[in-house]
Amino acid sequence: MTGRKAILGLALTDGYGALAGAWRAPHVDADNYARIEANIRYAQAAERGGFTFLFTPDFPAVRGDVERSTISNIMDPMMQLAAISQATSRIGFVATGSTTFQEPFNTARQFKALDVMSHGRAGWNAVTTSDPAVSANYGKPVAERAVRYQRAHESIQVVQALWGSWQEDAWIKDQTSGRFIDASKLRPVNLQGEYVASRGPLAIPPSEQGQPVIFTSGGPSPHLLQLAGRYASGFIAEVWTIEEARAQRQMVRDAAREAGRDPDDIKYFAGLMTTVAPTVREGLDRRLALAGDVIEARLPHLGALLGLHIEPSRYDEPLTPAQLAAAHASPLDPRSSIALDVAREGWSPRDILAHGVIDYHPTTVGPAEVHADHLQKWFEAGAADGFWISPDIYEDGVDAFVDQVVPLLRARGIYPEHYAGATLRENLGVPRQYGPDPRIKKQ
Amino acid sequence: MTGRKAILGLALTDGYGALAGAWRAPHVDADNYARIEANIRYAQAAERGGFTFLFTPDFPAVRGDVERSTISNIMDPMMQLAAISQATSRIGFVATGSTTFQEPFNTARQFKALDVMSHGRAGWNAVTTSDPAVSANYGKPVAERAVRYQRAHESIQVVQALWGSWQEDAWIKDQTSGRFIDASKLRPVNLQGEYVASRGPLAIPPSEQGQPVIFTSGGPSPHLLQLAGRYASGFIAEVWTIEEARAQRQMVRDAAREAGRDPDDIKYFAGLMTTVAPTVREGLDRRLALAGDVIEARLPHLGALLGLHIEPSRYDEPLTPAQLAAAHASPLDPRSSIALDVAREGWSPRDILAHGVIDYHPTTVGPAEVHADHLQKWFEAGAADGFWISPDIYEDGVDAFVDQVVPLLRARGIYPEHYAGATLRENLGVPRQYGPDPRIKKQ
């Protein structure tokens, strides 16, 4: 383990933060969804803290309760990251892009352009899309899983081939001789799959890291693991416990090995939502002030999670010793044991939920040590190579993490003092690649 | 005519300039194709000169002699314009995007995101694509014209409907009441065409100009005129003479009228390539130094253009009085009469070609007056509402135009002293629009 350092990514979503109601905080500009200037500030703060990448989830359709909540992703990942690339110099960009609804030529072109514009800091989170609302926005039916994954393999292969089609030494640009490109090194790819095809070449030269890094994300289905094993340098996970994460990380590493790659070439990222506050109590109050209605609505479900009946009149009282003795965690829901641990600390049902125990990812609330302890424990248990952090409120949550948690991680020797290099590949610690990986057979 | 002002756009192509060989100029960085920083400098220079927009032609395939010439367009129009939007504050962006190979939902999303990020400065040059090399990059056959235009109409209608699907007053964002969006004002479009479809809505609020401006470009075929008449606020032409331009501009205006719109709502732009130099001779020498090989290769064709036989041994001598008397312009090629006019000024065949007479657009070479005279003559003849300018070498050609030609245009009263407003629509002088134009019937 000595010398191994954790890698951090920052999730950029709606412009406000991971906490329901973040947009309503008095110190937050409610216009931020439409203000690229806000995302630029968050990116710069993350870069100040040595974050390796920004991660933009994407769901190109409207979902959820937009009356009270927000749009769940930034307006357009690629357009915003192109702008952010010019206001930063080291942090990388991992943008979600669908293999199901995007043309590989467009994906190849936009991501490699971003890679060149950012001097080697682009990554593509290649995902399949099965959501009916997204499909409908493209006027297409939902494809079945086997078809989606076949198209995903083909798309990634076409994209990587297009990235390599301008060979690394093709660009002569000798003003004296007048020779611009060695045309023999700008070669068509002529790939024809079952679902996608492209002739190429793509007229974009190598970036400082060669070509963008590929990520993927989601639950570890056999289909996704095979995709990750073959192509991905990063895996963005949704996982609740150290045990789950260790097992998943091993599956991802095994998938890489099976595809003929070095398992260290794929980095596994666990998620964490953070509320940094002087005390746990102040952190809970910050969360209750903005997400109190969401927490209120979830209170009836907490009893089920703990195998208890909880009277609404006692939502603000700690569980009784008898309740604590009777409570048990469901083996089917990993959030259940987390809720039970928090309950045993003596918090009321409302405060238990304010700890984020049934939010979408593990959540840490309180002073810097709480967050650093969580990250260190997971990291040292081999549960992750790094983490994607979702601050509760971007406006001050990124700075708080950078100013308070990052120094602790550094003092504990598990986080780098400065960027290892100028490119995303260098900061991830994954090898250079140009064109398809020769170790992987075409499917 | 009083008070009418010419509108200028700057074509951004390969990072070097419109002159073949611009990339080889000693004062030009041969890396500029891959350097967004260069395009940012040109954009800022154009903005200093009050240019209304940057125009990015696009041809997403490799063509031409890349051994000696360059790639004919910027790496990726949308990604680069997103970056440029953050380094400028008034100049607009008219990006070419194909209706043939792009999904309307992606087009709607990226252009409206650019519009919001730039605070109301985006435009879409909507074109159909018939080129086999481009089609092959998307793994598609070339569609016939009627199909391409049917898809174009459907695509623009879907895009505009998606732009309007977040209604102008939908975004409440009231932090006190906690109401984010009036969900009843975020409405699906449910459009199903023969070739494209989308359910929507698109989760992007209005920009300062409502939604992006639509342009189109090309030769005035009946299909293109119908498209322009229905949707376009700008028409980017390829035209050689004042007579042609006046006739085309009238056709475009008539098409708008036939579609039920005000003909003043569509602006017609003629192209011009410029070499600004202290004297015509110095301008010709600048062009010969960098494009001498291209000019040399074209010399055998000049005789045909003038109806003459020209001995190669006399390429550097002015035409004789007998030749000039015998020369005649072909009525079939408008460049022919321009070549004859230049020949009559006493230039040698090589210098005639150095005037750009058979380049892709009219060309002006020499001191500021030459360019201003051309623009004024065309503008006052009603041949254009504005011009898209292609400087010979961006590195100094944009500044030269801005510092030398723009002041003359202003002194002559045909160019605005400052930006009329902050949005592209304001600076074009076209009306606000949100969603589809209610005057246009769906096809």
mmCIF file with all atom_site columns, N, CA, C and O in Angstrom, chain A residues 127-146:
data_model
loop_
_atom_site.group_PDB
_atom_site.id
_atom_site.type_symbol
_atom_site.label_atom_id
_atom_site.label_alt_id
_atom_site.label_comp_id
_atom_site.label_asym_id
_atom_site.label_entity_id
_atom_site.label_seq_id
_atom_site.pdbx_PDB_ins_code
_atom_site.Cartn_x
_atom_site.Cartn_y
_atom_site.Cartn_z
_atom_site.occupancy
_atom_site.B_iso_or_equiv
_atom_site.pdbx_formal_charge
_atom_site.auth_seq_id
_atom_site.auth_comp_id
_atom_site.auth_asym_id
_atom_site.auth_atom_id
_atom_site.pdbx_PDB_model_num
ATOM 1  N N  . VAL A 1 127 ? -21.572 5.035  -21.649 1.00 0.00 ? 127 VAL A N  1
ATOM 2  C CA . VAL A 1 127 ? -22.668 4.291  -21.020 1.00 0.00 ? 127 VAL A CA 1
ATOM 3  C C  . VAL A 1 127 ? -23.718 3.929  -22.054 1.00 0.00 ? 127 VAL A C  1
ATOM 4  O O  . VAL A 1 127 ? -23.870 4.600  -23.073 1.00 0.00 ? 127 VAL A O  1
ATOM 5  N N  . THR A 1 128 ? -24.443 2.864  -21.774 1.00 0.00 ? 128 THR A N  1
ATOM 6  C CA . THR A 1 128 ? -25.605 2.537  -22.596 1.00 0.00 ? 128 THR A CA 1
ATOM 7  C C  . THR A 1 128 ? -26.826 3.196  -21.956 1.00 0.00 ? 128 THR A C  1
ATOM 8  O O  . THR A 1 128 ? -26.804 3.557  -20.781 1.00 0.00 ? 128 THR A O  1
ATOM 9  N N  . THR A 1 129 ? -27.876 3.363  -22.730 1.00 0.00 ? 129 THR A N  1
ATOM 10 C CA . THR A 1 129 ? -29.069 4.044  -22.234 1.00 0.00 ? 129 THR A CA 1
ATOM 11 C C  . THR A 1 129 ? -30.288 3.193  -22.496 1.00 0.00 ? 129 THR A C  1
ATOM 12 O O  . THR A 1 129 ? -30.569 2.841  -23.640 1.00 0.00 ? 129 THR A O  1
ATOM 13 N N  . SER A 1 130 ? -31.017 2.893  -21.421 1.00 0.00 ? 130 SER A N  1
ATOM 14 C CA . SER A 1 130 ? -32.206 2.064  -21.581 1.00 0.00 ? 130 SER A CA 1
ATOM 15 C C  . SER A 1 130 ? -33.465 2.798  -21.149 1.00 0.00 ? 130 SER A C  1
ATOM 16 O O  . SER A 1 130 ? -34.557 2.241  -21.203 1.00 0.00 ? 130 SER A O  1
ATOM 17 N N  . ASP A 1 131 ? -33.314 4.058  -20.767 1.00 0.00 ? 131 ASP A N  1
ATOM 18 C CA . ASP A 1 131 ? -34.478 4.759  -20.230 1.00 0.00 ? 131 ASP A CA 1
ATOM 19 C C  . ASP A 1 131 ? -35.469 5.144  -21.333 1.00 0.00 ? 131 ASP A C  1
ATOM 20 O O  . ASP A 1 131 ? -35.082 5.735  -22.346 1.00 0.00 ? 131 ASP A O  1
ATOM 21 N N  . PRO A 1 132 ? -36.746 4.849  -21.126 1.00 0.00 ? 132 PRO A N  1
ATOM 22 C CA . PRO A 1 132 ? -37.740 5.175  -22.170 1.00 0.00 ? 132 PRO A CA 1
ATOM 23 C C  . PRO A 1 132 ? -37.858 6.676  -22.440 1.00 0.00 ? 132 PRO A C  1
ATOM 24 O O  . PRO A 1 132 ? -38.091 7.074  -23.580 1.00 0.00 ? 132 PRO A O  1
ATOM 25 N N  . ALA A 1 133 ? -37.689 7.511  -21.406 1.00 0.00 ? 133 ALA A N  1
ATOM 26 C CA . ALA A 1 133 ? -37.820 8.957  -21.624 1.00 0.00 ? 133 ALA A CA 1
ATOM 27 C C  . ALA A 1 133 ? -36.682 9.477  -22.494 1.00 0.00 ? 133 ALA A C  1
ATOM 28 O O  . ALA A 1 133 ? -36.879 10.343 -23.351 1.00 0.00 ? 133 ALA A O  1
ATOM 29 N N  . VAL A 1 134 ? -35.479 8.950  -22.269 1.00 0.00 ? 134 VAL A N  1
ATOM 30 C CA . VAL A 1 134 ? -34.348 9.368  -23.102 1.00 0.00 ? 134 VAL A CA 1
ATOM 31 C C  . VAL A 1 134 ? -34.543 8.845  -24.523 1.00 0.00 ? 134 VAL A C  1
ATOM 32 O O  . VAL A 1 134 ? -34.368 9.584  -25.507 1.00 0.00 ? 134 VAL A O  1
ATOM 33 N N  . SER A 1 135 ? -34.919 7.587  -24.647 1.00 0.00 ? 135 SER A N  1
ATOM 34 C CA . SER A 1 135 ? -35.156 7.013  -25.971 1.00 0.00 ? 135 SER A CA 1
ATOM 35 C C  . SER A 1 135 ? -36.162 7.859  -26.744 1.00 0.00 ? 135 SER A C  1
ATOM 36 O O  . SER A 1 135 ? -35.973 8.133  -27.931 1.00 0.00 ? 135 SER A O  1
ATOM 37 N N  . ALA A 1 136 ? -37.212 8.273  -26.058 1.00 0.00 ? 136 ALA A N  1
ATOM 38 C CA . ALA A 1 136 ? -38.254 9.044  -26.729 1.00 0.00 ? 136 ALA A CA 1
ATOM 39 C C  . ALA A 1 136 ? -37.732 10.391 -27.216 1.00 0.00 ? 136 ALA A C  1
ATOM 40 O O  . ALA A 1 136 ? -38.188 10.905 -28.237 1.00 0.00 ? 136 ALA A O  1
ATOM 41 N N  . ASN A 1 137 ? -36.761 10.950 -26.501 1.00 0.00 ? 137 ASN A N  1
ATOM 42 C CA . ASN A 1 137 ? -36.202 12.219 -26.970 1.00 0.00 ? 137 ASN A CA 1
ATOM 43 C C  . ASN A 1 137 ? -35.454 12.049 -28.285 1.00 0.00 ? 137 ASN A C  1
ATOM 44 O O  . ASN A 1 137 ? -35.288 13.014 -29.038 1.00 0.00 ? 137 ASN A O  1
ATOM 45 N N  . TYR A 1 138 ? -34.985 10.835 -28.543 1.00 0.00 ? 138 TYR A N  1
ATOM 46 C CA . TYR A 1 138 ? -34.319 10.548 -29.813 1.00 0.00 ? 138 TYR A CA 1
ATOM 47 C C  . TYR A 1 138 ? -35.252 9.845  -30.802 1.00 0.00 ? 138 TYR A C  1
ATOM 48 O O  . TYR A 1 138 ? -34.811 9.385  -31.848 1.00 0.00 ? 138 TYR A O  1
ATOM 49 N N  . GLY A 1 139 ? -36.523 9.757  -30.427 1.00 0.00 ? 139 GLY A N  1
ATOM 50 C CA . GLY A 1 139 ? -37.485 9.143  -31.340 1.00 0.00 ? 139 GLY A CA 1
ATOM 51 C C  . GLY A 1 139 ? -37.217 7.678  -31.604 1.00 0.00 ? 139 GLY A C  1
ATOM 52 O O  . GLY A 1 139 ? -37.528 7.170  -32.677 1.00 0.00 ? 139 GLY A O  1
ATOM 53 N N  . LYS A 1 140 ? -36.618 7.008  -30.618 1.00 0.00 ? 140 LYS A N  1
ATOM 54 C CA . LYS A 1 140 ? -36.226 5.609  -30.822 1.00 0.00 ? 140 LYS A CA 1
ATOM 55 C C  . LYS A 1 140 ? -36.879 4.725  -29.756 1.00 0.00 ? 140 LYS A C  1
ATOM 56 O O  . LYS A 1 140 ? -37.127 5.179  -28.635 1.00 0.00 ? 140 LYS A O  1
ATOM 57 N N  . PRO A 1 141 ? -37.132 3.466  -30.073 1.00 0.00 ? 141 PRO A N  1
ATOM 58 C CA . PRO A 1 141 ? -37.593 2.544  -29.034 1.00 0.00 ? 141 PRO A CA 1
ATOM 59 C C  . PRO A 1 141 ? -36.424 2.168  -28.128 1.00 0.00 ? 141 PRO A C  1
ATOM 60 O O  . PRO A 1 141 ? -35.260 2.352  -28.496 1.00 0.00 ? 141 PRO A O  1
ATOM 61 N N  . VAL A 1 142 ? -36.737 1.672  -26.947 1.00 0.00 ? 142 VAL A N  1
ATOM 62 C CA . VAL A 1 142 ? -35.693 1.152  -26.061 1.00 0.00 ? 142 VAL A CA 1
ATOM 63 C C  . VAL A 1 142 ? -35.183 -0.162 -26.646 1.00 0.00 ? 142 VAL A C  1
ATOM 64 O O  . VAL A 1 142 ? -35.971 -1.038 -26.973 1.00 0.00 ? 142 VAL A O  1
ATOM 65 N N  . ALA A 1 143 ? -33.869 -0.260 -26.778 1.00 0.00 ? 143 ALA A N  1
ATOM 66 C CA . ALA A 1 143 ? -33.302 -1.502 -27.320 1.00 0.00 ? 143 ALA A CA 1
ATOM 67 C C  . ALA A 1 143 ? -33.043 -2.466 -26.173 1.00 0.00 ? 143 ALA A C  1
ATOM 68 O O  . ALA A 1 143 ? -32.804 -2.065 -25.042 1.00 0.00 ? 143 ALA A O  1
ATOM 69 N N  . GLU A 1 144 ? -33.070 -3.755 -26.472 1.00 0.00 ? 144 GLU A N  1
ATOM 70 C CA . GLU A 1 144 ? -32.801 -4.711 -25.401 1.00 0.00 ? 144 GLU A CA 1
ATOM 71 C C  . GLU A 1 144 ? -31.316 -4.726 -25.071 1.00 0.00 ? 144 GLU A C  1
ATOM 72 O O  . GLU A 1 144 ? -30.474 -4.261 -25.843 1.00 0.00 ? 144 GLU A O  1
ATOM 73 N N  . ARG A 1 145 ? -31.031 -5.290 -23.904 1.00 0.00 ? 145 ARG A N  1
ATOM 74 C CA . ARG A 1 145 ? -29.690 -5.167 -23.357 1.00 0.00 ? 145 ARG A CA 1
ATOM 75 C C  . ARG A 1 145 ? -28.601 -5.691 -24.301 1.00 0.00 ? 145 ARG A C  1
ATOM 76 O O  . ARG A 1 145 ? -27.573 -5.047 -24.504 1.00 0.00 ? 145 ARG A O  1
ATOM 77 N N  . ALA A 1 146 ? -28.832 -6.860 -24.883 1.00 0.00 ? 146 ALA A N  1
ATOM 78 C CA . ALA A 1 146 ? -27.790 -7.431 -25.747 1.00 0.00 ? 146 ALA A CA 1
ATOM 79 C C  . ALA A 1 146 ? -27.491 -6.505 -26.925 1.00 0.00 ? 146 ALA A C  1
ATOM 80 O O  . ALA A 1 146 ? -26.336 -6.326 -27.317 1.00 0.00 ? 146 ALA A O  1
#
